[in-house]
Amino acid sequence: MPHIVWKTFPLVWVTWGEESIVFNKSSGNTHLVNSMAAKILSLLQVQPRSAEEICQSIATEMQLDADDEILQRVKVVFETLDYLGLIESLPQ
């Protein structure tokens, strides 16, 4: 089964330490996100990716194995970002 690929809407943000303020240009909404969500959004702005690809990128950066625990955390963040309207899935 193919993985769902996600992309961001046009975003502008500012980061202070562990948190970022993200402004969605499409909706006009502003959100406070943690460092994990900001990292995922920054990777998706470079190119659309699946949760599995994001998991691998984050694990590599943190010098960890891309295990199920990291993947589940990434998927939870994806669900939240989707609910907030900051990302959308691409047609398969």
PDB file of C-alpha atoms in Angstrom:
ATOM      1  CA  MET A   1       0.000   0.000   0.000  1.00  0.00           C
ATOM      2  CA  PRO A   2       1.495   3.392  -0.984  1.00  0.00           C
ATOM      3  CA  HIS A   3       2.210   5.928   1.732  1.00  0.00           C
ATOM      4  CA  ILE A   4       0.210   9.164   1.859  1.00  0.00           C
ATOM      5  CA  VAL A   5       2.284  12.141   0.731  1.00  0.00           C
ATOM      6  CA  TRP A   6       1.681  15.501   2.397  1.00  0.00           C
ATOM      7  CA  LYS A   7       2.452  19.121   1.547  1.00  0.00           C
ATOM      8  CA  THR A   8       2.174  22.422   3.385  1.00  0.00           C
ATOM      9  CA  PHE A   9       0.095  25.407   2.536  1.00  0.00           C
ATOM     10  CA  PRO A  10       2.018  28.695   2.080  1.00  0.00           C
ATOM     11  CA  LEU A  11       3.359  29.486   5.560  1.00  0.00           C
ATOM     12  CA  VAL A  12       5.303  32.231   7.294  1.00  0.00           C
ATOM     13  CA  TRP A  13       6.787  31.660  10.730  1.00  0.00           C
ATOM     14  CA  VAL A  14       9.012  32.914  13.499  1.00  0.00           C
ATOM     15  CA  THR A  15      10.788  30.630  15.971  1.00  0.00           C
ATOM     16  CA  TRP A  16      11.701  31.316  19.599  1.00  0.00           C
ATOM     17  CA  GLY A  17      13.545  28.446  21.241  1.00  0.00           C
ATOM     18  CA  GLU A  18      11.319  25.367  21.268  1.00  0.00           C
ATOM     19  CA  GLU A  19       8.196  27.021  19.838  1.00  0.00           C
ATOM     20  CA  SER A  20       7.224  28.634  16.559  1.00  0.00           C
ATOM     21  CA  ILE A  21       4.397  30.924  15.506  1.00  0.00           C
ATOM     22  CA  VAL A  22       3.085  29.804  12.099  1.00  0.00           C
ATOM     23  CA  PHE A  23       0.880  31.969   9.880  1.00  0.00           C
ATOM     24  CA  ASN A  24      -1.062  30.172   7.147  1.00  0.00           C
ATOM     25  CA  LYS A  25      -1.324  32.610   4.223  1.00  0.00           C
ATOM     26  CA  SER A  26      -4.188  30.627   2.662  1.00  0.00           C
ATOM     27  CA  SER A  27      -6.493  30.631   5.698  1.00  0.00           C
ATOM     28  CA  GLY A  28      -5.224  33.706   7.532  1.00  0.00           C
ATOM     29  CA  ASN A  29      -4.908  31.626  10.733  1.00  0.00           C
ATOM     30  CA  THR A  30      -1.970  31.771  13.136  1.00  0.00           C
ATOM     31  CA  HIS A  31      -0.838  28.810  15.260  1.00  0.00           C
ATOM     32  CA  LEU A  32       1.690  28.141  18.019  1.00  0.00           C
ATOM     33  CA  VAL A  33       3.552  24.881  17.292  1.00  0.00           C
ATOM     34  CA  ASN A  34       6.275  22.947  19.104  1.00  0.00           C
ATOM     35  CA  SER A  35       9.711  22.121  17.706  1.00  0.00           C
ATOM     36  CA  MET A  36       8.635  18.722  16.295  1.00  0.00           C
ATOM     37  CA  ALA A  37       5.752  20.270  14.351  1.00  0.00           C
ATOM     38  CA  ALA A  38       8.012  23.085  13.119  1.00  0.00           C
ATOM     39  CA  LYS A  39      10.614  20.558  11.953  1.00  0.00           C
ATOM     40  CA  ILE A  40       7.978  18.570  10.065  1.00  0.00           C
ATOM     41  CA  LEU A  41       6.580  21.726   8.455  1.00  0.00           C
ATOM     42  CA  SER A  42      10.056  22.867   7.405  1.00  0.00           C
ATOM     43  CA  LEU A  43      10.765  19.482   5.783  1.00  0.00           C
ATOM     44  CA  LEU A  44       7.411  19.541   3.980  1.00  0.00           C
ATOM     45  CA  GLN A  45       8.097  23.044   2.665  1.00  0.00           C
ATOM     46  CA  VAL A  46      11.185  21.714   0.895  1.00  0.00           C
ATOM     47  CA  GLN A  47       9.152  18.987  -0.815  1.00  0.00           C
ATOM     48  CA  PRO A  48       6.035  16.900  -0.202  1.00  0.00           C
ATOM     49  CA  ARG A  49       6.802  13.755   1.806  1.00  0.00           C
ATOM     50  CA  SER A  50       5.170  10.865   3.611  1.00  0.00           C
ATOM     51  CA  ALA A  51       5.190  10.401   7.385  1.00  0.00           C
ATOM     52  CA  GLU A  52       7.633   7.540   6.856  1.00  0.00           C
ATOM     53  CA  GLU A  53      10.056   9.801   4.953  1.00  0.00           C
ATOM     54  CA  ILE A  54       9.781  12.493   7.634  1.00  0.00           C
ATOM     55  CA  CYS A  55      10.403   9.873  10.316  1.00  0.00           C
ATOM     56  CA  GLN A  56      13.565   8.747   8.538  1.00  0.00           C
ATOM     57  CA  SER A  57      14.809  12.337   8.152  1.00  0.00           C
ATOM     58  CA  ILE A  58      14.229  13.160  11.820  1.00  0.00           C
ATOM     59  CA  ALA A  59      15.786   9.899  13.016  1.00  0.00           C
ATOM     60  CA  THR A  60      18.860  10.464  10.835  1.00  0.00           C
ATOM     61  CA  GLU A  61      19.267  14.027  12.100  1.00  0.00           C
ATOM     62  CA  MET A  62      18.970  12.850  15.715  1.00  0.00           C
ATOM     63  CA  GLN A  63      21.226   9.832  15.048  1.00  0.00           C
ATOM     64  CA  LEU A  64      18.474   7.379  16.040  1.00  0.00           C
ATOM     65  CA  ASP A  65      16.880   4.363  14.416  1.00  0.00           C
ATOM     66  CA  ALA A  66      13.652   5.171  12.579  1.00  0.00           C
ATOM     67  CA  ASP A  67      11.500   2.917  14.750  1.00  0.00           C
ATOM     68  CA  ASP A  68       7.753   2.584  15.268  1.00  0.00           C
ATOM     69  CA  GLU A  69       7.794   4.931  18.292  1.00  0.00           C
ATOM     70  CA  ILE A  70       9.189   7.828  16.250  1.00  0.00           C
ATOM     71  CA  LEU A  71       6.851   7.031  13.362  1.00  0.00           C
ATOM     72  CA  GLN A  72       3.813   7.076  15.675  1.00  0.00           C
ATOM     73  CA  ARG A  73       4.882  10.456  17.113  1.00  0.00           C
ATOM     74  CA  VAL A  74       5.289  11.835  13.600  1.00  0.00           C
ATOM     75  CA  LYS A  75       1.863  10.509  12.580  1.00  0.00           C
ATOM     76  CA  VAL A  76       0.223  12.167  15.603  1.00  0.00           C
ATOM     77  CA  VAL A  77       1.816  15.494  14.636  1.00  0.00           C
ATOM     78  CA  PHE A  78       0.644  14.998  11.025  1.00  0.00           C
ATOM     79  CA  GLU A  79      -2.925  14.468  12.283  1.00  0.00           C
ATOM     80  CA  THR A  80      -2.739  17.683  14.300  1.00  0.00           C
ATOM     81  CA  LEU A  81      -1.221  19.691  11.437  1.00  0.00           C
ATOM     82  CA  ASP A  82      -3.910  18.373   9.104  1.00  0.00           C
ATOM     83  CA  TYR A  83      -6.650  19.284  11.593  1.00  0.00           C
ATOM     84  CA  LEU A  84      -5.186  22.811  11.908  1.00  0.00           C
ATOM     85  CA  GLY A  85      -5.180  23.171   8.127  1.00  0.00           C
ATOM     86  CA  LEU A  86      -1.404  23.579   7.873  1.00  0.00           C
ATOM     87  CA  ILE A  87      -0.877  20.527   5.633  1.00  0.00           C
ATOM     88  CA  GLU A  88      -2.888  18.525   3.130  1.00  0.00           C
ATOM     89  CA  SER A  89      -2.492  15.127   1.540  1.00  0.00           C
ATOM     90  CA  LEU A  90      -1.777  14.887  -2.158  1.00  0.00           C
ATOM     91  CA  PRO A  91      -3.943  12.751  -4.434  1.00  0.00           C
ATOM     92  CA  GLN A  92      -2.508   9.286  -4.934  1.00  0.00           C
TER      93      GLN A  92
END
